[in-house]
XYZ file of C-alpha atoms in Angstrom:
408
model
C 0.117 0.182 -0.115
C 1.445 3.303 -0.828
C 1.657 6.455 1.138
C -1.588 7.968 -0.921
C -3.670 4.827 0.003
C -2.673 4.988 3.593
C -3.682 8.468 3.685
C -7.121 7.940 2.261
C -7.658 5.093 4.980
C -7.237 7.769 7.508
C -9.961 10.119 8.919
C -8.846 13.788 10.178
C -10.991 16.249 11.651
C -10.356 20.045 12.313
C -11.954 21.779 15.200
C -12.250 25.425 15.128
C -14.795 28.301 15.230
C -12.159 30.228 12.824
C -14.170 29.963 9.624
C -11.752 31.053 7.381
C -8.607 29.362 8.680
C -10.937 25.862 8.903
C -11.436 26.399 4.856
C -7.908 27.314 4.336
C -6.338 24.075 6.395
C -9.614 21.791 4.933
C -8.636 22.640 1.713
C -4.916 22.261 1.916
C -5.248 18.895 3.350
C -7.365 17.533 0.793
C -5.241 18.502 -1.845
C -2.769 16.396 -0.528
C -5.301 13.221 -0.205
C -5.828 13.755 3.303
C -9.762 12.975 4.148
C -10.611 15.715 6.202
C -13.938 16.762 8.280
C -14.552 19.779 10.168
C -16.186 20.645 13.455
C -17.019 24.549 14.294
C -18.182 23.267 17.681
C -16.560 21.496 20.515
C -19.742 19.249 21.601
C -20.367 18.583 17.671
C -16.845 17.510 17.506
C -17.340 15.266 20.860
C -20.359 13.554 19.150
C -18.721 13.332 15.873
C -15.878 11.488 17.397
C -17.961 8.903 19.154
C -19.978 8.161 15.913
C -16.558 7.980 13.435
C -13.100 6.623 13.789
C -10.625 9.245 13.790
C -6.746 9.476 13.611
C -5.690 12.925 14.203
C -7.868 15.972 15.583
C -6.680 19.110 14.631
C -8.184 21.257 18.019
C -8.076 25.178 17.958
C -7.348 26.511 21.548
C -10.009 29.047 20.527
C -13.017 26.698 20.003
C -13.623 27.110 23.882
C -14.038 30.383 25.651
C -12.117 29.536 28.649
C -8.769 27.732 28.865
C -10.103 25.006 31.599
C -13.018 24.110 29.129
C -10.634 23.927 26.364
C -8.166 21.489 28.535
C -11.440 19.456 29.656
C -12.579 19.046 26.108
C -9.150 17.770 25.558
C -9.212 15.167 27.832
C -12.916 14.264 26.678
C -11.498 13.943 23.263
C -8.658 11.485 24.388
C -11.177 9.553 26.577
C -13.731 8.998 24.026
C -11.701 8.261 20.767
C -8.280 6.450 20.259
C -6.809 9.576 18.206
C -3.668 11.881 18.526
C -4.815 15.510 19.124
C -2.524 18.323 17.544
C -3.392 21.673 19.467
C -3.252 24.642 17.625
C -2.650 28.003 19.150
C -2.332 31.502 17.900
C -0.844 32.871 21.398
C 1.867 30.169 21.607
C 1.685 30.331 25.572
C 4.213 27.619 27.023
C 2.080 27.154 30.099
C -0.833 26.366 27.664
C 1.190 23.921 25.919
C 2.762 22.282 28.871
C -0.720 21.797 30.357
C -2.177 20.385 27.018
C 0.642 18.094 26.832
C -0.087 16.731 30.210
C -3.757 16.174 29.216
C -2.287 13.965 26.381
C -2.335 16.326 23.416
C 0.430 14.803 20.902
C 1.747 18.432 19.844
C 1.189 21.947 20.317
C 1.792 24.025 17.280
C 0.951 27.599 16.159
C -1.544 28.311 13.581
C 0.827 30.152 11.459
C 3.034 26.754 11.180
C 4.436 25.821 7.858
C 2.183 23.820 6.196
C 4.924 21.001 5.178
C 5.911 20.918 8.978
C 1.958 20.473 9.954
C 1.754 17.826 7.216
C 4.642 15.904 8.747
C 3.563 16.097 12.190
C 0.284 14.539 10.886
C 1.971 11.778 9.275
C 3.959 10.827 12.365
C 0.746 11.083 14.548
C -1.150 8.670 11.869
C 1.651 6.448 12.577
C 1.697 6.477 16.147
C -2.007 5.514 16.071
C -1.838 2.812 13.807
C 0.916 1.364 15.887
C -1.172 1.724 19.299
C -4.566 0.331 17.567
C -2.371 -2.648 16.187
C -0.993 -3.282 19.642
C -3.868 -2.598 21.609
C -5.285 -6.086 21.207
C -1.913 -8.214 21.616
C -2.879 -8.973 25.566
C -5.496 -11.153 24.280
C -4.399 -12.188 20.655
C -0.670 -12.239 20.835
C 0.274 -16.051 21.630
C 3.817 -17.529 21.110
C 4.186 -20.001 18.225
C 3.716 -22.538 20.770
C 1.923 -22.303 23.974
C 4.486 -24.110 25.869
C 7.294 -22.022 24.264
C 6.723 -18.773 26.070
C 8.689 -16.711 23.540
C 6.798 -14.060 21.549
C 7.617 -12.563 18.054
C 5.806 -11.827 14.762
C 8.819 -10.782 12.670
C 10.220 -13.353 9.862
C 13.232 -13.991 11.570
C 11.259 -15.296 14.720
C 8.861 -17.401 12.789
C 12.096 -18.979 11.468
C 13.441 -19.451 15.044
C 9.831 -21.231 15.999
C 9.843 -23.258 13.002
C 13.484 -24.699 14.112
C 12.321 -25.126 17.603
C 8.952 -27.412 16.404
C 11.631 -29.483 14.274
C 14.639 -29.735 16.642
C 12.817 -29.801 19.952
C 11.589 -33.710 19.622
C 15.253 -34.479 18.871
C 17.661 -35.756 21.149
C 20.737 -34.368 19.403
C 22.976 -31.300 20.649
C 22.010 -28.290 20.138
C 24.015 -24.975 19.787
C 22.305 -21.597 19.881
C 24.156 -18.720 18.985
C 23.084 -15.011 19.584
C 23.762 -11.488 21.266
C 23.804 -11.011 25.056
C 20.190 -10.406 26.328
C 18.708 -11.823 23.011
C 17.114 -14.794 25.098
C 19.148 -17.808 24.578
C 18.184 -19.517 27.729
C 14.443 -19.037 26.831
C 15.185 -21.053 23.784
C 16.959 -23.768 25.814
C 13.856 -24.127 28.157
C 11.604 -24.331 25.098
C 13.787 -27.065 23.610
C 13.344 -28.938 26.894
C 9.941 -28.402 26.841
C 9.230 -29.651 23.544
C 11.540 -32.699 24.092
C 10.570 -36.348 25.320
C 12.683 -35.174 28.411
C 10.109 -32.646 29.377
C 9.166 -34.188 32.546
C 12.732 -34.692 33.741
C 15.409 -32.061 34.982
C 16.699 -29.100 33.044
C 19.851 -27.934 34.612
C 21.820 -24.891 33.838
C 25.026 -23.809 34.246
C 26.715 -20.212 33.253
C 30.320 -20.713 32.343
C 31.082 -16.892 32.528
C 29.882 -16.865 36.119
C 32.115 -19.212 37.668
C 35.943 -19.451 37.986
C 37.804 -22.203 36.568
C 38.485 -23.657 39.856
C 34.820 -23.771 40.735
C 33.671 -24.960 37.291
C 34.961 -28.381 37.320
C 33.661 -28.916 40.810
C 30.351 -27.802 39.662
C 30.238 -29.825 36.457
C 31.431 -33.156 37.686
C 31.176 -32.926 41.632
C 33.293 -34.435 44.382
C 34.083 -36.820 46.951
C 34.322 -35.953 50.285
C 38.156 -35.090 50.839
C 38.652 -34.262 47.398
C 39.983 -31.364 48.440
C 40.270 -28.663 51.214
C 36.426 -28.043 52.418
C 35.379 -30.912 50.756
C 33.484 -32.061 54.007
C 30.787 -34.547 52.067
C 30.232 -35.601 48.914
C 28.363 -33.682 46.081
C 27.189 -34.714 42.694
C 28.133 -32.448 40.067
C 25.396 -30.575 37.850
C 25.542 -33.182 35.124
C 24.920 -36.033 37.092
C 21.804 -34.043 38.582
C 20.571 -33.637 34.771
C 20.780 -37.268 34.138
C 17.635 -38.341 32.300
C 16.978 -34.855 31.213
C 18.599 -31.775 29.519
C 21.737 -29.871 30.521
C 22.284 -26.270 29.486
C 25.589 -24.720 29.120
C 25.450 -20.887 28.981
C 28.416 -19.203 27.350
C 30.305 -22.141 26.577
C 32.776 -20.068 24.678
C 34.153 -18.901 27.952
C 34.764 -22.390 29.054
C 38.685 -22.961 29.732
C 40.372 -25.261 27.160
C 41.213 -27.849 30.147
C 37.734 -28.152 30.820
C 36.700 -28.640 27.136
C 38.584 -31.538 27.054
C 36.732 -33.364 29.945
C 33.424 -32.296 28.676
C 34.346 -34.065 25.215
C 34.991 -37.105 27.092
C 31.440 -37.010 28.825
C 29.893 -36.386 25.191
C 31.924 -39.342 23.414
C 31.633 -41.808 26.331
C 28.439 -41.134 28.356
C 30.246 -41.317 31.462
C 31.964 -39.159 34.128
C 34.227 -39.086 37.493
C 33.518 -37.048 40.299
C 36.636 -34.855 41.648
C 38.501 -37.707 43.970
C 36.658 -40.721 42.893
C 37.840 -43.641 40.907
C 34.354 -44.772 39.882
C 32.998 -44.204 36.684
C 29.228 -42.850 36.613
C 27.153 -43.457 33.230
C 24.857 -40.264 32.480
C 22.331 -39.553 29.915
C 21.486 -36.131 29.453
C 20.897 -33.991 25.873
C 23.157 -31.320 25.672
C 22.490 -27.633 24.678
C 24.829 -25.054 24.588
C 24.845 -21.093 23.902
C 27.183 -18.536 23.248
C 27.538 -15.043 22.110
C 30.841 -15.742 20.392
C 31.480 -17.259 16.893
C 32.883 -20.725 17.891
C 34.093 -21.506 14.297
C 36.245 -18.238 14.941
C 37.240 -19.261 18.522
C 38.518 -22.338 16.868
C 40.321 -20.731 14.216
C 42.110 -18.831 16.831
C 42.958 -21.736 19.118
C 40.459 -20.689 21.967
C 38.108 -23.659 21.312
C 38.700 -27.339 20.509
C 37.654 -28.153 17.160
C 36.640 -31.740 18.220
C 34.319 -30.209 20.830
C 32.638 -27.807 18.683
C 31.769 -30.467 15.792
C 30.430 -32.345 18.767
C 28.298 -29.301 19.965
C 27.162 -28.064 16.535
C 24.937 -30.918 15.206
C 21.880 -28.655 15.373
C 21.928 -24.855 15.446
C 19.671 -22.078 16.010
C 20.873 -18.515 15.245
C 18.666 -16.173 17.669
C 18.583 -12.818 15.880
C 19.237 -9.665 17.698
C 16.146 -7.412 18.631
C 17.308 -4.542 16.222
C 16.764 -7.173 13.222
C 13.187 -8.325 14.724
C 11.121 -5.850 12.594
C 7.881 -5.152 14.071
C 8.637 -7.104 17.523
C 9.934 -4.173 19.306
C 6.148 -2.680 19.808
C 4.617 -6.158 20.601
C 7.311 -6.890 23.216
C 6.959 -3.551 24.655
C 3.271 -3.607 25.335
C 3.618 -7.149 26.759
C 6.742 -6.228 29.134
C 4.771 -3.124 30.227
C 1.682 -5.320 31.218
C -2.089 -5.097 30.926
C -3.590 -1.592 31.820
C -0.323 0.382 31.025
C -0.356 2.828 28.068
C 2.708 3.804 26.098
C 2.885 7.565 24.935
C 3.252 7.711 21.115
C 6.629 9.772 21.504
C 7.966 6.840 23.804
C 6.691 4.041 21.526
C 8.374 6.061 18.525
C 11.882 6.132 20.602
C 11.591 2.744 21.877
C 11.045 1.073 18.143
C 13.744 3.381 16.719
C 16.653 2.931 19.229
C 19.040 0.134 18.431
C 19.099 -1.973 21.930
C 22.535 -3.464 22.044
C 21.409 -5.327 24.915
C 18.461 -6.769 23.229
C 15.274 -8.111 24.954
C 17.251 -8.040 28.492
C 17.897 -4.169 27.952
C 14.335 -3.616 26.794
C 12.795 -5.361 29.874
C 15.111 -3.221 32.186
C 14.003 -0.057 30.279
C 10.428 -0.592 30.711
C 10.878 -1.656 34.485
C 12.718 1.606 34.984
C 9.932 3.721 32.918
C 6.972 2.289 34.820
C 8.835 3.033 38.294
C 9.471 6.441 37.192
C 5.702 7.184 35.445
C 3.627 9.232 37.637
C 0.385 7.414 35.986
C -0.160 4.389 33.987
C 1.347 5.907 31.238
C 4.828 5.509 30.143
C 6.148 8.976 28.573
C 9.342 9.769 26.822
C 10.969 11.253 30.011
C 10.671 7.857 31.786
C 12.859 6.137 29.447
C 16.630 5.900 29.732
C 18.780 8.759 28.546
C 20.364 6.726 25.917
C 16.930 5.984 24.472
C 15.822 9.563 24.510
C 19.043 10.577 22.859
C 18.316 8.384 19.947
C 19.486 10.078 16.190
C 15.995 9.253 15.055
C 14.207 11.718 17.467
C 14.325 15.413 17.024
C 15.797 17.664 19.819
C 12.728 19.802 20.032
C 10.548 16.989 20.620
C 12.702 15.222 23.097
C 12.800 18.271 25.461
C 9.005 19.199 24.768
C 8.300 15.907 26.199
C 10.638 15.875 29.163
C 9.840 19.355 30.031
C 6.147 18.562 29.899
C 6.456 15.214 31.705
C 8.834 16.904 34.412
C 7.194 20.459 35.066
C-alpha cells in the first residue's frame, strides 16, 4: 500500500470556530490526499468522534472561551476517541502547551506553522495511532508460536526460529544456540527442553561466564568427600543431576580449554568421574549450549577445541538481535509493560527506533525503569533511559518538549 492509499484510509478532524482558518486548512489537506472533516463546535466534535473513527484531531484552542473548558474538552477527546490531538494556538503560550501535553495532546503548534511541517507532524501522529491500535489487542491475541514456548514474536526471523524449535525440539541431538547477549538464548533452551521427550525430567543450567575455572570443574562433575580442602561431604555435579534430562551450558565460549577436554569425554563416552573418585558414573543427558561468540572463529584462533565444536554443532539455532526483529519491538514493549499500561506515542516511537544493543534484556529493564518513574499508568518519553531519549532518530525539540512537559 503506497502513502496516498494509506492517507485515504485515515480520517482527520479540524475543530475550530475560525471559519477562514478551517476552510484554508481543509482545502490544503484535501489537495494532498487527506480525508478531512470540520467541526465548528466542540460539542459537535465530541459527538462526531463517538460515531466515527478519527486518527488525528486538529484542535484550535480558541474553540472554547475558557482555558479550563478547553483542557476538559481535550481530556474528553482523548477519553472517547483513540486518536492523537494536535493543539493549534495563535498565542503560543508555554504554560498552555505544557498543560495540554499533560492532558494527552500529541503536540502544540502555532496556527501560522509552515504547512509542510504540519503535514509531517500529522503523518507521524498517524503512524503512532496505527501502531497503538495494532498493539492494543495483543494482550488477548498475541500468543507464542507454541503455547509451551513462552516466546513472543511476529517477525519473519522469529517465525524461522519457531519453525526450527518445532523441528529440533523432539530430537535428542545436541543443539548450539548462537546470539548476542540478552537476546533470550536461555528461553530458547527452555523451550527446546519443553518440546522434548525429556520435558518431565530435570533441566539443569550452568553459566560458564559466572564461575571461575577452579569452581567450574567441581560444579560440572561433582566431588567426593576429602577430594580437596573444604570438601566435607560428597556432592554430585550438575551433569549428574541432569541425568535423564537436559543440561544447558550457557556461554560455552568462556569455558577453559582444559575443561573442554573433560566435557568432550562425557559426550563421547557417556560417563563422568567425580573429583577424588575412581568410579565412573554413566549419564544420559541431552546437551544444549549457547554462546554470544562465533565458535568457528574461536576454533580458528585456538581458543576452542575443534573436536568439541563438531560435537556441539550438530543442530544450530541462530537467535536474531532485537534490532533485526522488525515489528517485534512494539509487541514486546506492550507485553513487558503489562495490562493496564499505556505507552505515549513519542515514547513508543523512541523505543521502536533505538538499536537496543542489550536486546530483550535491555528493553525489559528500560520498561521496568519507565514504570517505576511514571506518575500515572502511561509511560512517557522522559521515563525512558537517557540513551533511548537521545536516539538520533528523534528531533531534539521533540525530546525536550516531552521531557519538560513530563517533569514540570
